[in-house]
């Protein structure tokens, strides 16, 4: 009896191995918009885009899950089995770089991810007026987002700004463009324009810089001391006059 059981077990191992290999060969796969591997989807600002996830090599109903980043997307009951669609509406700047992932519910390792590459022109406008005292420092900050990243320049009174290394400093990131001026002078008066250019469009923002006269600086300590001395002198004078007046009477 023991020998027959051992023999049956030994014959069963190859059968299981073959079955496992067959399962791998015909394993479940997913595709999103006909892509079976992770991909990047380039799009512009639009009313909506759709993502469609499909199960392949399925012999039974398979539930699908959608994720936006790390958060799971709520799906209706009729939009979960074998085929699942989601709609991103509208597509805006905040969707740029966001990853949407379709996963198999019973094996989340089976998945396809799509990263959105939302392209849009620079978006900045308006104007701002700054009053700065002469010989003070000032920084003009131009906030701008765009994809692809745009080129930024500064103009003064609609002419290219000549930068002085000792007085002008530029700072730039993907979303911020700054011009700092050290110890502003009367000659710095004018309108500064932040010009942002990309192949999708341009954007501008104006800064009206008004340099005011330098205010005289008073030594506070000396003024306070003088006030104290004058006050004491007046008090002594009042007291002296009071004693003289009493003596007369």
mmCIF file of C-alpha atoms in Angstrom:
data_model
loop_
_atom_site.group_PDB
_atom_site.id
_atom_site.type_symbol
_atom_site.label_atom_id
_atom_site.label_comp_id
_atom_site.label_asym_id
_atom_site.label_seq_id
_atom_site.Cartn_x
_atom_site.Cartn_y
_atom_site.Cartn_z
ATOM 1 C CA UNK A 1 0.000 0.000 0.000
ATOM 2 C CA UNK A 2 2.773 2.433 0.940
ATOM 3 C CA UNK A 3 4.756 1.606 -2.175
ATOM 4 C CA UNK A 4 1.727 2.225 -4.431
ATOM 5 C CA UNK A 5 1.084 5.625 -2.797
ATOM 6 C CA UNK A 6 4.680 6.673 -3.259
ATOM 7 C CA UNK A 7 4.545 5.591 -6.856
ATOM 8 C CA UNK A 8 1.370 7.578 -7.476
ATOM 9 C CA UNK A 9 2.953 10.652 -5.905
ATOM 10 C CA UNK A 10 6.048 10.383 -8.008
ATOM 11 C CA UNK A 11 3.951 10.158 -11.170
ATOM 12 C CA UNK A 12 1.848 13.150 -10.059
ATOM 13 C CA UNK A 13 4.762 15.603 -9.828
ATOM 14 C CA UNK A 14 5.500 15.777 -13.578
ATOM 15 C CA UNK A 15 1.801 16.176 -14.307
ATOM 16 C CA UNK A 16 1.581 19.206 -11.947
ATOM 17 C CA UNK A 17 4.715 20.700 -13.456
ATOM 18 C CA UNK A 18 3.328 20.368 -16.957
ATOM 19 C CA UNK A 19 0.040 21.928 -15.866
ATOM 20 C CA UNK A 20 1.916 24.836 -14.268
ATOM 21 C CA UNK A 21 3.947 25.461 -17.405
ATOM 22 C CA UNK A 22 0.792 25.376 -19.476
ATOM 23 C CA UNK A 23 -0.765 27.949 -17.162
ATOM 24 C CA UNK A 24 2.260 30.241 -17.521
ATOM 25 C CA UNK A 25 2.224 29.891 -21.284
ATOM 26 C CA UNK A 26 -1.435 30.846 -21.458
ATOM 27 C CA UNK A 27 -1.352 33.255 -18.503
ATOM 28 C CA UNK A 28 -3.647 36.197 -18.099
ATOM 29 C CA UNK A 29 -2.555 39.505 -19.570
ATOM 30 C CA UNK A 30 -3.932 43.017 -19.570
ATOM 31 C CA UNK A 31 -3.788 45.790 -22.106
ATOM 32 C CA UNK A 32 -4.689 49.463 -21.835
ATOM 33 C CA UNK A 33 -5.586 51.175 -25.104
ATOM 34 C CA UNK A 34 -3.941 48.244 -26.909
ATOM 35 C CA UNK A 35 -0.691 48.559 -24.915
ATOM 36 C CA UNK A 36 0.356 45.397 -23.077
ATOM 37 C CA UNK A 37 3.205 47.152 -21.213
ATOM 38 C CA UNK A 38 3.511 50.385 -19.242
ATOM 39 C CA UNK A 39 3.497 53.454 -21.494
ATOM 40 C CA UNK A 40 3.226 57.231 -21.596
ATOM 41 C CA UNK A 41 0.218 58.895 -23.187
ATOM 42 C CA UNK A 42 0.845 62.370 -24.593
ATOM 43 C CA UNK A 43 -2.131 64.673 -24.791
ATOM 44 C CA UNK A 44 -3.023 68.332 -24.652
ATOM 45 C CA UNK A 45 -5.625 70.116 -22.580
ATOM 46 C CA UNK A 46 -8.862 68.519 -23.729
ATOM 47 C CA UNK A 47 -12.466 67.970 -22.640
ATOM 48 C CA UNK A 48 -11.850 64.256 -21.989
ATOM 49 C CA UNK A 49 -9.731 61.185 -22.738
ATOM 50 C CA UNK A 50 -10.681 57.530 -22.222
ATOM 51 C CA UNK A 51 -8.603 54.613 -20.987
ATOM 52 C CA UNK A 52 -9.807 51.101 -21.754
ATOM 53 C CA UNK A 53 -8.444 48.048 -19.915
ATOM 54 C CA UNK A 54 -8.964 44.564 -21.391
ATOM 55 C CA UNK A 55 -8.260 41.060 -20.041
ATOM 56 C CA UNK A 56 -6.584 38.578 -22.414
ATOM 57 C CA UNK A 57 -6.440 34.743 -22.209
ATOM 58 C CA UNK A 58 -9.296 34.649 -19.737
ATOM 59 C CA UNK A 59 -11.220 31.414 -19.183
ATOM 60 C CA UNK A 60 -13.496 32.918 -16.541
ATOM 61 C CA UNK A 61 -14.827 36.366 -15.569
ATOM 62 C CA UNK A 62 -12.019 38.495 -14.140
ATOM 63 C CA UNK A 63 -12.540 41.593 -12.022
ATOM 64 C CA UNK A 64 -10.452 44.670 -12.845
ATOM 65 C CA UNK A 65 -9.344 47.554 -10.624
ATOM 66 C CA UNK A 66 -8.268 51.073 -11.585
ATOM 67 C CA UNK A 67 -5.926 53.336 -9.583
ATOM 68 C CA UNK A 68 -5.067 56.995 -9.932
ATOM 69 C CA UNK A 69 -1.664 57.217 -8.305
ATOM 70 C CA UNK A 70 -2.060 55.300 -5.029
ATOM 71 C CA UNK A 71 -5.818 55.869 -4.751
ATOM 72 C CA UNK A 72 -8.370 53.404 -6.077
ATOM 73 C CA UNK A 73 -10.945 54.656 -8.586
ATOM 74 C CA UNK A 74 -14.605 53.888 -7.915
ATOM 75 C CA UNK A 75 -16.095 51.808 -10.712
ATOM 76 C CA UNK A 76 -19.702 50.940 -11.454
ATOM 77 C CA UNK A 77 -20.690 47.261 -11.232
ATOM 78 C CA UNK A 78 -21.063 46.894 -14.975
ATOM 79 C CA UNK A 79 -17.597 48.321 -15.583
ATOM 80 C CA UNK A 80 -15.406 45.826 -13.732
ATOM 81 C CA UNK A 81 -15.445 42.431 -15.458
ATOM 82 C CA UNK A 82 -13.006 41.589 -18.282
ATOM 83 C CA UNK A 83 -13.299 45.095 -19.735
ATOM 84 C CA UNK A 84 -13.166 48.360 -17.798
ATOM 85 C CA UNK A 85 -13.159 51.951 -19.014
ATOM 86 C CA UNK A 86 -12.439 55.202 -17.225
ATOM 87 C CA UNK A 87 -12.822 58.760 -18.480
ATOM 88 C CA UNK A 88 -10.636 61.680 -17.394
ATOM 89 C CA UNK A 89 -12.686 64.833 -17.862
ATOM 90 C CA UNK A 90 -11.536 67.481 -18.289
ATOM 91 C CA UNK A 91 -7.820 66.963 -18.801
ATOM 92 C CA UNK A 92 -5.951 69.833 -17.138
ATOM 93 C CA UNK A 93 -2.493 70.793 -15.861
ATOM 94 C CA UNK A 94 -2.918 68.872 -12.599
ATOM 95 C CA UNK A 95 -3.150 65.607 -14.561
ATOM 96 C CA UNK A 96 0.359 66.007 -15.966
ATOM 97 C CA UNK A 97 2.633 63.232 -14.661
ATOM 98 C CA UNK A 98 -0.224 61.313 -13.024
ATOM 99 C CA UNK A 99 -0.151 57.523 -13.449
ATOM 100 C CA UNK A 100 -3.324 55.472 -13.977
ATOM 101 C CA UNK A 101 -2.948 51.729 -13.379
ATOM 102 C CA UNK A 102 -5.267 48.858 -14.328
ATOM 103 C CA UNK A 103 -4.806 45.753 -12.142
ATOM 104 C CA UNK A 104 -6.260 42.266 -11.990
ATOM 105 C CA UNK A 105 -8.267 42.001 -8.758
ATOM 106 C CA UNK A 106 -7.139 38.479 -7.809
ATOM 107 C CA UNK A 107 -3.494 39.093 -8.731
ATOM 108 C CA UNK A 108 -2.486 42.742 -8.500
ATOM 109 C CA UNK A 109 0.950 41.915 -9.934
ATOM 110 C CA UNK A 110 -0.802 41.648 -13.304
ATOM 111 C CA UNK A 111 -1.118 45.271 -14.309
ATOM 112 C CA UNK A 112 -0.525 47.932 -16.954
ATOM 113 C CA UNK A 113 0.237 51.561 -16.056
ATOM 114 C CA UNK A 114 -0.174 54.642 -18.214
ATOM 115 C CA UNK A 115 1.428 57.980 -17.301
ATOM 116 C CA UNK A 116 -0.156 61.134 -18.684
ATOM 117 C CA UNK A 117 2.074 63.653 -20.415
ATOM 118 C CA UNK A 118 -0.247 66.656 -20.558
ATOM 119 C CA UNK A 119 1.255 69.414 -22.681
ATOM 120 C CA UNK A 120 0.092 73.000 -22.255
ATOM 121 C CA UNK A 121 1.409 76.512 -22.976
ATOM 122 C CA UNK A 122 2.646 78.957 -20.314
ATOM 123 C CA UNK A 123 -0.197 80.314 -18.248
ATOM 124 C CA UNK A 124 0.546 83.695 -16.710
ATOM 125 C CA UNK A 125 -0.872 87.160 -17.149
ATOM 126 C CA UNK A 126 -1.764 90.322 -15.280
ATOM 127 C CA UNK A 127 0.344 93.041 -13.708
ATOM 128 C CA UNK A 128 1.637 94.193 -10.362
ATOM 129 C CA UNK A 129 2.888 97.518 -8.994
ATOM 130 C CA UNK A 130 5.741 97.614 -6.487
ATOM 131 C CA UNK A 131 6.854 100.663 -4.480
ATOM 132 C CA UNK A 132 10.451 100.374 -3.297
ATOM 133 C CA UNK A 133 12.572 102.863 -1.401
ATOM 134 C CA UNK A 134 15.828 103.871 -3.047
ATOM 135 C CA UNK A 135 18.838 101.693 -2.101
ATOM 136 C CA UNK A 136 16.556 98.887 -0.903
ATOM 137 C CA UNK A 137 16.495 95.406 -2.484
ATOM 138 C CA UNK A 138 13.552 94.059 -4.493
ATOM 139 C CA UNK A 139 12.603 90.698 -6.050
ATOM 140 C CA UNK A 140 10.152 90.260 -8.937
ATOM 141 C CA UNK A 141 8.581 86.797 -8.895
ATOM 142 C CA UNK A 142 6.988 85.331 -11.991
ATOM 143 C CA UNK A 143 5.072 82.089 -11.361
ATOM 144 C CA UNK A 144 4.650 80.056 -14.532
ATOM 145 C CA UNK A 145 3.818 76.430 -15.335
ATOM 146 C CA UNK A 146 4.144 74.873 -18.765
ATOM 147 C CA UNK A 147 4.842 71.555 -20.435
ATOM 148 C CA UNK A 148 7.254 71.309 -22.132
ATOM 149 C CA UNK A 149 9.260 73.701 -19.976
ATOM 150 C CA UNK A 150 9.416 77.159 -21.490
ATOM 151 C CA UNK A 151 12.238 79.650 -21.902
ATOM 152 C CA UNK A 152 11.993 82.788 -19.759
ATOM 153 C CA UNK A 153 13.466 86.260 -20.271
ATOM 154 C CA UNK A 154 13.061 89.682 -18.655
ATOM 155 C CA UNK A 155 12.317 92.901 -20.510
ATOM 156 C CA UNK A 156 12.408 96.481 -19.248
ATOM 157 C CA UNK A 157 10.129 98.977 -20.962
ATOM 158 C CA UNK A 158 9.691 96.483 -23.838
ATOM 159 C CA UNK A 159 13.454 96.224 -24.391
ATOM 160 C CA UNK A 160 15.846 93.415 -23.465
ATOM 161 C CA UNK A 161 17.063 93.951 -19.916
ATOM 162 C CA UNK A 162 20.802 94.481 -19.620
ATOM 163 C CA UNK A 163 21.864 92.521 -16.557
ATOM 164 C CA UNK A 164 24.517 93.918 -14.256
ATOM 165 C CA UNK A 165 26.312 91.112 -12.477
ATOM 166 C CA UNK A 166 26.785 93.175 -9.331
ATOM 167 C CA UNK A 167 23.118 94.212 -9.050
ATOM 168 C CA UNK A 168 20.932 91.679 -10.896
ATOM 169 C CA UNK A 169 20.394 88.031 -10.015
ATOM 170 C CA UNK A 170 18.198 85.464 -11.775
ATOM 171 C CA UNK A 171 16.598 82.402 -10.196
ATOM 172 C CA UNK A 172 14.619 79.843 -12.170
ATOM 173 C CA UNK A 173 12.865 76.519 -11.587
ATOM 174 C CA UNK A 174 10.254 74.698 -13.646
ATOM 175 C CA UNK A 175 7.528 76.923 -12.144
ATOM 176 C CA UNK A 176 9.234 80.072 -10.807
ATOM 177 C CA UNK A 177 11.272 82.778 -12.552
ATOM 178 C CA UNK A 178 12.703 85.573 -10.367
ATOM 179 C CA UNK A 179 14.642 88.775 -10.916
ATOM 180 C CA UNK A 180 16.354 90.317 -7.894
ATOM 181 C CA UNK A 181 17.760 93.863 -7.942
ATOM 182 C CA UNK A 182 20.181 94.937 -5.237
ATOM 183 C CA UNK A 183 20.093 98.545 -3.984
ATOM 184 C CA UNK A 184 17.588 99.917 -6.453
ATOM 185 C CA UNK A 185 18.275 103.295 -8.030
ATOM 186 C CA UNK A 186 16.082 105.912 -9.661
ATOM 187 C CA UNK A 187 17.237 104.585 -13.013
ATOM 188 C CA UNK A 188 15.542 101.266 -12.154
ATOM 189 C CA UNK A 189 12.121 102.901 -12.451
ATOM 190 C CA UNK A 190 10.051 101.305 -15.199
ATOM 191 C CA UNK A 191 7.957 98.357 -16.320
ATOM 192 C CA UNK A 192 9.573 94.919 -16.147
ATOM 193 C CA UNK A 193 8.013 92.154 -18.221
ATOM 194 C CA UNK A 194 8.418 88.451 -17.527
ATOM 195 C CA UNK A 195 8.239 86.797 -20.962
ATOM 196 C CA UNK A 196 7.755 83.010 -21.047
ATOM 197 C CA UNK A 197 7.951 81.287 -24.442
ATOM 198 C CA UNK A 198 7.344 77.705 -25.559
ATOM 199 C CA UNK A 199 6.471 76.029 -28.850
ATOM 200 C CA UNK A 200 2.841 75.877 -27.655
ATOM 201 C CA UNK A 201 2.517 79.582 -26.908
ATOM 202 C CA UNK A 202 3.748 82.552 -24.889
ATOM 203 C CA UNK A 203 2.769 84.292 -21.664
ATOM 204 C CA UNK A 204 3.690 87.618 -20.063
ATOM 205 C CA UNK A 205 3.343 89.404 -16.735
ATOM 206 C CA UNK A 206 4.195 93.053 -16.073
ATOM 207 C CA UNK A 207 5.738 94.538 -12.940
ATOM 208 C CA UNK A 208 5.618 98.336 -12.554
ATOM 209 C CA UNK A 209 8.565 99.261 -10.341
ATOM 210 C CA UNK A 210 8.362 102.675 -8.683
ATOM 211 C CA UNK A 211 11.515 103.753 -6.846
ATOM 212 C CA UNK A 212 10.709 106.264 -4.110
ATOM 213 C CA UNK A 213 13.015 108.779 -2.432
ATOM 214 C CA UNK A 214 15.095 107.485 0.400
ATOM 215 C CA UNK A 215 13.576 108.437 3.716
ATOM 216 C CA UNK A 216 15.890 110.208 6.191
ATOM 217 C CA UNK A 217 16.981 107.992 9.039
ATOM 218 C CA UNK A 218 16.662 109.484 12.510
ATOM 219 C CA UNK A 219 18.728 108.093 15.409
ATOM 220 C CA UNK A 220 15.922 106.890 17.664
ATOM 221 C CA UNK A 221 18.082 106.759 20.787
ATOM 222 C CA UNK A 222 19.212 110.370 20.421
ATOM 223 C CA UNK A 223 15.661 111.583 19.822
ATOM 224 C CA UNK A 224 14.357 109.732 22.874
ATOM 225 C CA UNK A 225 17.185 111.116 25.042
ATOM 226 C CA UNK A 226 16.481 114.656 23.858
ATOM 227 C CA UNK A 227 12.778 114.299 24.642
ATOM 228 C CA UNK A 228 13.595 113.061 28.147
ATOM 229 C CA UNK A 229 15.988 115.982 28.800
ATOM 230 C CA UNK A 230 13.476 118.573 27.568
ATOM 231 C CA UNK A 231 10.697 117.020 29.652
ATOM 232 C CA UNK A 232 12.782 117.054 32.830
ATOM 233 C CA UNK A 233 13.873 120.652 32.205
ATOM 234 C CA UNK A 234 10.258 121.740 31.811
ATOM 235 C CA UNK A 235 9.253 119.949 35.013
ATOM 236 C CA UNK A 236 12.069 121.596 36.997
ATOM 237 C CA UNK A 237 11.074 124.954 35.578
ATOM 238 C CA UNK A 238 7.477 124.477 36.674
ATOM 239 C CA UNK A 239 8.562 123.469 40.173
ATOM 240 C CA UNK A 240 10.914 126.480 40.498
ATOM 241 C CA UNK A 241 8.227 128.918 39.410
ATOM 242 C CA UNK A 242 5.790 127.366 41.870
ATOM 243 C CA UNK A 243 8.148 127.931 44.849
ATOM 244 C CA UNK A 244 8.775 131.562 43.822
ATOM 245 C CA UNK A 245 5.069 132.181 43.494
ATOM 246 C CA UNK A 246 4.417 130.784 47.022
ATOM 247 C CA UNK A 247 7.124 132.995 48.573
ATOM 248 C CA UNK A 248 5.536 136.128 47.132
ATOM 249 C CA UNK A 249 2.225 135.290 48.752
#
